[in-house]
Coordinates of C-alpha atoms and ligand atoms in Angstrom, one line a residue:
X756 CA 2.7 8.7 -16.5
X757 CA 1.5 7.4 -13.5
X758 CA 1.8 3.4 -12.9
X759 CA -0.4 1.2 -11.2
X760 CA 0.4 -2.0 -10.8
X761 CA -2.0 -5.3 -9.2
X762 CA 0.3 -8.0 -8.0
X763 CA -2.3 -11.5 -8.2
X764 CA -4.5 -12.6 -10.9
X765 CA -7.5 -13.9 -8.5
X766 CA -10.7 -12.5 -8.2
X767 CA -9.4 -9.4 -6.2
X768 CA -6.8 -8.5 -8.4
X769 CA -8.7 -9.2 -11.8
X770 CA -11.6 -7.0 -10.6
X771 CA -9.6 -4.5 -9.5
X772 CA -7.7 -3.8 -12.8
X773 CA -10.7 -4.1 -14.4
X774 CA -12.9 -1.3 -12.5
X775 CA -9.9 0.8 -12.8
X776 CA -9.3 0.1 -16.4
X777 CA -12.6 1.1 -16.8
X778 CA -13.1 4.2 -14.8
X779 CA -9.9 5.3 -15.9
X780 CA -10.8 4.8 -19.7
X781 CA -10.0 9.0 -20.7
X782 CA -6.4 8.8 -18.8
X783 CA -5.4 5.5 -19.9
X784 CA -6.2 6.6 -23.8
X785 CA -4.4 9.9 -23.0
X786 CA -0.7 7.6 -20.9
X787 CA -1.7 9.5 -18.3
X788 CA -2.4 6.3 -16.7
X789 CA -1.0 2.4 -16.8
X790 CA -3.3 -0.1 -15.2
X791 CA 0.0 -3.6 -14.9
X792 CA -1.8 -6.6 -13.7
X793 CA 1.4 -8.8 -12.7
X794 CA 1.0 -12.7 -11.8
X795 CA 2.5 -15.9 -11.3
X796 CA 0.2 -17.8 -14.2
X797 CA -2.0 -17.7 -17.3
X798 CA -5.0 -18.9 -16.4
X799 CA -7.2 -17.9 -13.5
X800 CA -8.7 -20.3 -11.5
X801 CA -12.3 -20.0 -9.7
X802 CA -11.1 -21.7 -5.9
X803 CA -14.7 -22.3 -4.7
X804 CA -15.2 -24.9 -7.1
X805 CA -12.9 -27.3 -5.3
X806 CA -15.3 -28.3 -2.8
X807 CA -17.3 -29.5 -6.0
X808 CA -14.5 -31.0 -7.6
X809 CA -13.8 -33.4 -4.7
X810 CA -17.4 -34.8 -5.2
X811 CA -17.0 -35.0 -9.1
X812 CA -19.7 -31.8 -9.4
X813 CA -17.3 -29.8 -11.9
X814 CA -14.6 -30.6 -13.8
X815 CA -11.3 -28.2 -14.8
X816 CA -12.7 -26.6 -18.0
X817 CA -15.4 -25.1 -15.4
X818 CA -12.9 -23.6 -13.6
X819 CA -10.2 -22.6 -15.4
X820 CA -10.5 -19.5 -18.3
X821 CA -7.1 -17.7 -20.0
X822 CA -6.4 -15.2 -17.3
X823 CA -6.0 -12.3 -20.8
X824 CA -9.6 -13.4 -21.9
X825 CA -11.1 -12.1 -18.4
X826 CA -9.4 -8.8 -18.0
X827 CA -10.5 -5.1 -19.7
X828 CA -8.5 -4.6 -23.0
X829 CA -6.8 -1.3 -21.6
X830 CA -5.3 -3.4 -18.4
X831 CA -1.8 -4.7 -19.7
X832 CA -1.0 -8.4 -18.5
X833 CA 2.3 -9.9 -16.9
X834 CA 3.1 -13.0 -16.0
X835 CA 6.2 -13.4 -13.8
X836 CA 5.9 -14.5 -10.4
X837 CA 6.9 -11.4 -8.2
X838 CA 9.9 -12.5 -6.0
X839 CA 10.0 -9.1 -4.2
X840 CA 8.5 -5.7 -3.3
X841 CA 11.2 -2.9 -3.0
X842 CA 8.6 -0.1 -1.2
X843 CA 11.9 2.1 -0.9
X844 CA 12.3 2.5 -4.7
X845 CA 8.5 1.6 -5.6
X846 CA 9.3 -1.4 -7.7
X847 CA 7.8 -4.9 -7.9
X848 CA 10.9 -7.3 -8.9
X849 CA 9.6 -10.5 -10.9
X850 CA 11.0 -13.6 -11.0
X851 CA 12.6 -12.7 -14.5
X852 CA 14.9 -10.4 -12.8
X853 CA 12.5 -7.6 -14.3
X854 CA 11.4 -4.7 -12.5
X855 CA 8.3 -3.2 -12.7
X856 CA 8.3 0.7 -11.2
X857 CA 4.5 1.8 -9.6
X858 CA 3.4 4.9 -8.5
X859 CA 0.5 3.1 -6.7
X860 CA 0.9 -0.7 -6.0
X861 CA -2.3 -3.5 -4.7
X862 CA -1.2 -6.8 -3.5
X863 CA -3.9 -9.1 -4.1
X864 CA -1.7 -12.5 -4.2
X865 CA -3.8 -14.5 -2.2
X866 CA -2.8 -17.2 0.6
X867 CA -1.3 -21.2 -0.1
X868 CA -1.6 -24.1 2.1
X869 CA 1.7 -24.9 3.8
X870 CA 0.5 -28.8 5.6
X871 CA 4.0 -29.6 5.9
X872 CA 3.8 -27.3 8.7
X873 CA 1.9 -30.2 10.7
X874 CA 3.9 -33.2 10.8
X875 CA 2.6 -36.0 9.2
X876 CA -0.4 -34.5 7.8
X877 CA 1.1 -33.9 4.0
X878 CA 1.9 -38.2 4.3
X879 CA -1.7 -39.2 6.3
X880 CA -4.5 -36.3 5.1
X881 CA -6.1 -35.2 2.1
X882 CA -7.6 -32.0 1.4
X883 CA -9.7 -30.1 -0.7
X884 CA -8.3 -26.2 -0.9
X885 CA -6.1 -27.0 -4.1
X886 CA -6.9 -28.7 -7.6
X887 CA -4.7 -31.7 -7.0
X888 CA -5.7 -31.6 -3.3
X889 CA -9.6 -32.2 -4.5
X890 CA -9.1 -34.5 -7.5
X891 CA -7.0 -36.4 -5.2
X892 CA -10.3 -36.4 -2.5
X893 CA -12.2 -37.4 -5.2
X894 CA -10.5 -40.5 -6.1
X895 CA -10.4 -41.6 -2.4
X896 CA -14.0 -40.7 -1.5
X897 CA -15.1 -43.2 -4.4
X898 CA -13.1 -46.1 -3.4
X899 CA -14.3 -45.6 0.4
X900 CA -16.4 -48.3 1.6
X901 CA -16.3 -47.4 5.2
X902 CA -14.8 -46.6 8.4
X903 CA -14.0 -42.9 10.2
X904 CA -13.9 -39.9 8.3
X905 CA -12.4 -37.2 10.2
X906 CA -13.0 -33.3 8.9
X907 CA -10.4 -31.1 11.3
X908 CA -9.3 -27.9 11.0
X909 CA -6.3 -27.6 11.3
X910 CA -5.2 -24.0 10.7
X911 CA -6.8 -20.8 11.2
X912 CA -7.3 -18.3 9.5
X913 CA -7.8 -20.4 6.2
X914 CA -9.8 -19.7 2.7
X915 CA -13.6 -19.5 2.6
X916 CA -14.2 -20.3 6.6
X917 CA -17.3 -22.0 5.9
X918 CA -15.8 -24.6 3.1
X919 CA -15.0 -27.1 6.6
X920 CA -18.7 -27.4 7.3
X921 CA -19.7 -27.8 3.8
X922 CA -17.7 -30.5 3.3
X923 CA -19.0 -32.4 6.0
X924 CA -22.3 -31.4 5.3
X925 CA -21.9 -32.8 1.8
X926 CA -20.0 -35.9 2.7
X927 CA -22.9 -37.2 5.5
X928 CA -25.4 -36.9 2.0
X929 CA -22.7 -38.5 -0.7
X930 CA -22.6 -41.6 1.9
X931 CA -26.5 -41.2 2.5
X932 CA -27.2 -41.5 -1.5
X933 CA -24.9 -44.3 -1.5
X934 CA -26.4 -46.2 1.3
X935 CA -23.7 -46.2 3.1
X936 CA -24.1 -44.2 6.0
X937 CA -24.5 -46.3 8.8
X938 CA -20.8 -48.0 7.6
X939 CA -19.1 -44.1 8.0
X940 CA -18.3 -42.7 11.2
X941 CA -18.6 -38.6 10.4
X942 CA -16.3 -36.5 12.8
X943 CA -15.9 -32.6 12.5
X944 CA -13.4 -30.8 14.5
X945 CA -12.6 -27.2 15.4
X946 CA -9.3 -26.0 17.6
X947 CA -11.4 -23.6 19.8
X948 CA -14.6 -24.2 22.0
X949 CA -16.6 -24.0 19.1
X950 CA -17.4 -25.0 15.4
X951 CA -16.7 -22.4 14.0
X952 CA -14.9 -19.0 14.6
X953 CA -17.9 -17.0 14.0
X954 CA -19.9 -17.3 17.3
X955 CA -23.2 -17.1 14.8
X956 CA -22.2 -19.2 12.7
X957 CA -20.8 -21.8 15.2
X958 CA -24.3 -21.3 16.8
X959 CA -26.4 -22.2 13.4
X960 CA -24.2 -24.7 12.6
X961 CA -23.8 -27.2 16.0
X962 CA -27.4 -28.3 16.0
X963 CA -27.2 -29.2 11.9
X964 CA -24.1 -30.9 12.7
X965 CA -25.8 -32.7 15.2
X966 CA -29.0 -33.9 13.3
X967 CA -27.0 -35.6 10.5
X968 CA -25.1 -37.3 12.9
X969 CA -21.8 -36.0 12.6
X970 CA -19.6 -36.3 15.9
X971 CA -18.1 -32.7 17.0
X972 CA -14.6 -32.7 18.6
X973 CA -14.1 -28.7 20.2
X974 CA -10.8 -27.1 21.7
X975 CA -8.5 -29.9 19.1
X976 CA -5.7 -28.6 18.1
X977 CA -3.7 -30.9 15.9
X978 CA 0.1 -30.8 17.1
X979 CA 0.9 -33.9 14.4
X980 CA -0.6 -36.9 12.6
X981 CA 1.5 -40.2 12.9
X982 CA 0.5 -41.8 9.4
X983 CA 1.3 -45.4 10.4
X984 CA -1.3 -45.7 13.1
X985 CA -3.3 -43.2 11.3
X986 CA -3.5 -41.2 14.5
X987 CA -4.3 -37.3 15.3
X988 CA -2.4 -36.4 18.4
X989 CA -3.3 -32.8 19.7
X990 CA -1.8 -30.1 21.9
X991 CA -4.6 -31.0 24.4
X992 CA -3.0 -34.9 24.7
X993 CA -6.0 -36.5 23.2
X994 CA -5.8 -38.6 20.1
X995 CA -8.5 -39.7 17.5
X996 CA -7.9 -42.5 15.1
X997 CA -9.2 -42.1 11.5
X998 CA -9.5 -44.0 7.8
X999 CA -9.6 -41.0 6.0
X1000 CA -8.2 -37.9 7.3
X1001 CA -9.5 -34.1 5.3
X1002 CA -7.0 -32.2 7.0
X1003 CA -7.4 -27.8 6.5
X1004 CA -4.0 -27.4 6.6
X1005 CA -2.2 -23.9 7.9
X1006 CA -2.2 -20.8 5.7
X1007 CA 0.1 -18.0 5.1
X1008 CA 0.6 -15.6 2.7
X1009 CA 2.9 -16.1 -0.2
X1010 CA 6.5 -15.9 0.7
X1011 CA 7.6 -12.9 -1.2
X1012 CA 5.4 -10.6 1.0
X1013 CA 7.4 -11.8 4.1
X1014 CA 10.8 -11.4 2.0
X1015 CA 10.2 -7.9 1.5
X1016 CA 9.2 -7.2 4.6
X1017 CA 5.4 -6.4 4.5
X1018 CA 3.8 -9.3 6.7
X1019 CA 3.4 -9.3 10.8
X1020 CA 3.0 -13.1 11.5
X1021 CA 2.0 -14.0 8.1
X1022 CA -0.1 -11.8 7.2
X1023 CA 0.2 -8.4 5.4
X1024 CA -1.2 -5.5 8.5
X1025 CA -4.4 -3.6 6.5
X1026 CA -6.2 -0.7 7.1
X1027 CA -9.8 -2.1 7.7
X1028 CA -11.0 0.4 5.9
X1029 CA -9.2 2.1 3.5
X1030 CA -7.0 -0.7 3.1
X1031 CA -4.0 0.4 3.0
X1032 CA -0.8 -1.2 3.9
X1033 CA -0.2 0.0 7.1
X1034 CA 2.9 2.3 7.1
X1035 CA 2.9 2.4 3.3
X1036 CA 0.5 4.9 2.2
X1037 CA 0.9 4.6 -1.5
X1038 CA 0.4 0.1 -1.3
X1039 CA -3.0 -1.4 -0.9
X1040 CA -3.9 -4.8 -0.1
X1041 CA -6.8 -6.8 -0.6
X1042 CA -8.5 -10.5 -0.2
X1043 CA -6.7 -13.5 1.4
X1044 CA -3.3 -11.6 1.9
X1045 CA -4.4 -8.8 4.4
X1046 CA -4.7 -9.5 8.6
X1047 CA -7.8 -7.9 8.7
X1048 CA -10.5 -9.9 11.2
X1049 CA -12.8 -11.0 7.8
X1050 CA -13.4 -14.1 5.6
X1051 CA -10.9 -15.0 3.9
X1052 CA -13.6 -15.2 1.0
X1053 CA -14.0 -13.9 -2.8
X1054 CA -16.7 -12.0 -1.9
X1055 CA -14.5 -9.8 0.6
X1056 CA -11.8 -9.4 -2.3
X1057 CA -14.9 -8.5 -4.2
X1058 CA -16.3 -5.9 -1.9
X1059 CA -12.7 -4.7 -1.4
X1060 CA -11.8 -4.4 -4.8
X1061 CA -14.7 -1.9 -5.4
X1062 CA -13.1 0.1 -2.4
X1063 CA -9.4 0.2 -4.1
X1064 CA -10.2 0.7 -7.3
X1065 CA -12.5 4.0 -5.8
X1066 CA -9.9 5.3 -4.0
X1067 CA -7.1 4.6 -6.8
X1068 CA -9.2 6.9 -9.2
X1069 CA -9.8 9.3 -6.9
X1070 CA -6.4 9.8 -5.7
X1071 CA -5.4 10.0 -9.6
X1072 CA -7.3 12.5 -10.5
X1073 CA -6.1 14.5 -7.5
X1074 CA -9.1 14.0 -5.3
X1075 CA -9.6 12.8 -2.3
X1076 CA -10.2 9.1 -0.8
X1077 CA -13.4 8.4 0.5
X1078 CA -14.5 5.1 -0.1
X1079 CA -14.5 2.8 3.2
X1080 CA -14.6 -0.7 3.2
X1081 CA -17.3 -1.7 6.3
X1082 CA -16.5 -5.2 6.7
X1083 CA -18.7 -6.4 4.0
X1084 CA -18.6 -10.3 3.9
X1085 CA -21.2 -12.6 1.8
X1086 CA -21.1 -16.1 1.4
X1087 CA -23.1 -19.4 0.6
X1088 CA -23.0 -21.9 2.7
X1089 CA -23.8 -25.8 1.1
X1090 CA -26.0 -28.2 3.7
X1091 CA -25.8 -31.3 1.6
X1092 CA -28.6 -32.9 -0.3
X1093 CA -28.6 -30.0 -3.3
X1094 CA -29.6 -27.2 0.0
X1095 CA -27.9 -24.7 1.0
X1096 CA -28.2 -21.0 3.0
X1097 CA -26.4 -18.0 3.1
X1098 CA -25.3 -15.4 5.7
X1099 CA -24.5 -11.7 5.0
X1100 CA -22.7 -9.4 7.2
X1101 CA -20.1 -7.3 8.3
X1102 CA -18.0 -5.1 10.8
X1103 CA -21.1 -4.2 12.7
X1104 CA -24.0 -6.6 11.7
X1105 CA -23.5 -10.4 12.6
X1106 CA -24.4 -13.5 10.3
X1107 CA -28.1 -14.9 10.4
X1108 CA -27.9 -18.1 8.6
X1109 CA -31.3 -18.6 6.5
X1110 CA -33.4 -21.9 6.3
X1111 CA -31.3 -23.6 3.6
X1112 CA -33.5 -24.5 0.5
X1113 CA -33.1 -25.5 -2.4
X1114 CA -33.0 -22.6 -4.4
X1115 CA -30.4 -20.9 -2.3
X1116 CA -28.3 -24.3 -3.7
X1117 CA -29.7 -23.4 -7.3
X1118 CA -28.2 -19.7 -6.4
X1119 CA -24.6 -20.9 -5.8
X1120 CA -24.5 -22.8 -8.9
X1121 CA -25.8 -20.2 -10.6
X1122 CA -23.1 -17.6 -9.0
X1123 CA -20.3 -20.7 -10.2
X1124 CA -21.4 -19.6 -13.7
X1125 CA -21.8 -16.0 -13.5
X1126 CA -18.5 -16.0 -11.4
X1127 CA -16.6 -15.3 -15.0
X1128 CA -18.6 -12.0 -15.4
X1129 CA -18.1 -10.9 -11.8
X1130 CA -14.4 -11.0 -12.5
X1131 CA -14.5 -8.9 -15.3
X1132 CA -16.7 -6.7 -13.2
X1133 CA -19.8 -6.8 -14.8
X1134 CA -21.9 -7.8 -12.0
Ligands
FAD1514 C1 -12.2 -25.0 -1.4 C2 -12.5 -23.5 -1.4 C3 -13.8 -23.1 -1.4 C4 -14.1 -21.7 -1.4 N1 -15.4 -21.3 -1.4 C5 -15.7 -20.0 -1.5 C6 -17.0 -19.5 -1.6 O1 -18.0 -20.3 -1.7 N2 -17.3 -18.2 -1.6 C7 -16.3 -17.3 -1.5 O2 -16.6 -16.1 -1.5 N3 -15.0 -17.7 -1.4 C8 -14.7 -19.0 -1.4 N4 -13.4 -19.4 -1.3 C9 -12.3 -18.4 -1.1 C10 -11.9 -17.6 -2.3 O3 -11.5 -18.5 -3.3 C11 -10.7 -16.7 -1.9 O4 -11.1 -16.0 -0.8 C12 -10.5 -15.8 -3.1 O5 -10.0 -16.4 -4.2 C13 -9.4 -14.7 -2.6 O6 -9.2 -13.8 -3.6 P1 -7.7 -13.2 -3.7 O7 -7.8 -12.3 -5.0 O8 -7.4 -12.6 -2.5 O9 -6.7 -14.4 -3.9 P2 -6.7 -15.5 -5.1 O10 -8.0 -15.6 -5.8 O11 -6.1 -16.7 -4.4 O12 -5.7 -14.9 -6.1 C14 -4.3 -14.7 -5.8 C15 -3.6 -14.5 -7.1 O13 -2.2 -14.2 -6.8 C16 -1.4 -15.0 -7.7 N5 0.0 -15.1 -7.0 C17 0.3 -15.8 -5.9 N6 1.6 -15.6 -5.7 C18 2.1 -14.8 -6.7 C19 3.4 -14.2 -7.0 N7 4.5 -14.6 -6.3 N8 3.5 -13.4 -8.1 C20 2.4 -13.1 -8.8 N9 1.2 -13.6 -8.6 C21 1.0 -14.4 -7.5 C22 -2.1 -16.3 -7.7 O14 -1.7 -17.1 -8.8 C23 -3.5 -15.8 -7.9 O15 -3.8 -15.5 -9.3 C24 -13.0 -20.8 -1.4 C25 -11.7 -21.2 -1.4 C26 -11.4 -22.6 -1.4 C27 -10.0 -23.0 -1.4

């Protein structure tokens, strides 16, 4: 019997196991085939609706489902955190001190925020790319009543690239409704000579930054945060003083990959299009873990998973591997004020941000919702 196993309940894991599961229905009913989801939980949790959360748009039971209720009956569930990857002997080894042999492995575990990384930012800055990191937001956005609110990224690559800019698109209309605008001093900063990564992007997004009236600080890179003056100092020897600090903190992806010896500087070295781990031809990795020059976005692990799953049931069923992933990268971008826009693009095609509307806004809160059938792999 041949054993494939998906290490990371997420989106790219969970739709992964469940295109397999269902391309794979004749050789999973005849153990030919075993589709092992393995992960470090029992619920899944929908990331993107953490930049709602720290407004008080959603609460947990939106976000949340059982992570057995979204996957394909035929995919077998695990939960034991994976403390290491033997590729030598093809095992996954859990935190149970269970071992879990693969013929074909995908690591799909996602990245984690490490602010302790900047000094003083864990002590001085809040931040929105956790549950307790927005619920936490939350409770300080409400008792703001003015002052400097400081957006900075802090460490790139992160999740969802666009998230900075939505939040400070979304906190210049929250202190609008509120009439209290003109008591908040909006500033949004970036470490390179631009807003954004994304030269497109950056180029859409100065001028909107601009209208609301939210200052732009370019080339800051945060070297530490001194949380009794509430101070950012920078590797460029400026400083900026702040009352509220929304610090993106430093990514990586989740220790164990490093342990086992399948990360170059944090990140696990991809194929960009087949998507295999480089040097490992039977391990594929998808979504936030992999180095490859995309957004770190669920769409990507989306597009990506689609790609896997191909070329796992190909390679199954003897055949050959032709599904290429092209860079495919799709995501919503929230303007404030219940607008938003979108961009769509990929290795070849650069992002051309719409004129954000309202219905585009109606479109990602619609996509919140129909997130749960994505993930089963429905849509
Ligand atoms: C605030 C915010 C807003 C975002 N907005 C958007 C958006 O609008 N659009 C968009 O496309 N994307 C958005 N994203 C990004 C999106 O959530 C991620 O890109 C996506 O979840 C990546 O999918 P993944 O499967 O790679 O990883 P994840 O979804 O993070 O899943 C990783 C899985 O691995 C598991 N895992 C981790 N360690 C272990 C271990 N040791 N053993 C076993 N399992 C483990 C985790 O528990 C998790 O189940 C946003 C993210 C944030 C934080």
């Amino acid at each position: 019997m041949d054993d494939v196993v998906i290490v990371g309940g997420g989106v790219g894991g969970t739709v992964t196991a469940n295109l397999l599961a269902e391309e794979l229905a004749p050789e999973i009913a005849a153990s030919k085939v075993r589709i092992r989801l393995i992960t470090d939980r029992p619920e899944h949790i929908y990331k993107p609706a953490f930049l709602y959360a720290a407004f008080g748009r959603t609460a947990p039971r939106a976000y949340r489902r059982p992570q057995r209720e979204l996957l394909h009956p035929a995919v077998e569930l695990v939960v034991d955190p994976v403390n290491r990857i033997d590729a030598g002997q093809r095992q996954v080894i859990g935190e149970s001190g269970k071992s879990y042999d693969y013929s074909y492995l995908v690591v799909a575990a996602g990245a984690r925020v490490v602010p302790q990384r900047t000094p003083g930012l864990a002590e001085a800055g809040e931040q929105f790319y956790t549950e307790e990191g927005a619920q936490r937001l939350y409770k300080k956005l409400q008792d703001f009543t003015g002052g400097t609110v400081v957006v900075s990224v802090i460490g790139v690559p992160h999740m969802c690239p666009v998230a900075p800019l939505e939040m400070a698109f979304m906190l210049d209309a929250f202190f609008r409704e509120r009439g209290r605008r003109d008591q908040v001093e909006l500033v949004y900063t970036y470490p390179i000579n631009r807003v954004h990564s994304n030269p497109a992007i950056a180029a859409w997004a100065a001028p909107e930054l601009a209208a609301r009236g939210i200052r732009t600080e370019t080339f800051f890179n945060v070297e530490r945060i001194d949380p009794q003056r509430k101070v950012i100092e920078t590797i460029e020897g400026t400083t900026l003083a702040f009352d509220l600090l929304i610090g993106i903190p430093e990514h990586e992806a989740p220790p164990f990959l490093e342990a086992s010896g399948l990360t170059d500087a944090g990140w696990v070295p991809t194929d960009r299009h087949t998507l295999q781990v480089k040097g490992h031809d039977r391990i594929y990795a998808l979504g936030d873990v992999t180095d490859l020059p995309v957004s770190k976005a669920g769409s990507v692990a989306h597009y990506q998973a689609n790609v896997v799953a191909q070329n796992l049931a190909a390679r199954l069923r003897g055949r050959p591997a032709l599904a290429r992933y092209n860079g495919k990268t799709f995501c919503f971008i929230e303007t404030g004020a219940d607008k938003a826009t979108y961009v769509e693009f990929d290795y070849e095609n650069p992002p051309q941000p719409v004129p954000a509307s309202r219905w585009i806004h109606w479109a990602k809160l619609a996509y919140n919702q129909t997130y749960w059938m994505t993930a089963r792999g429905v849509v």
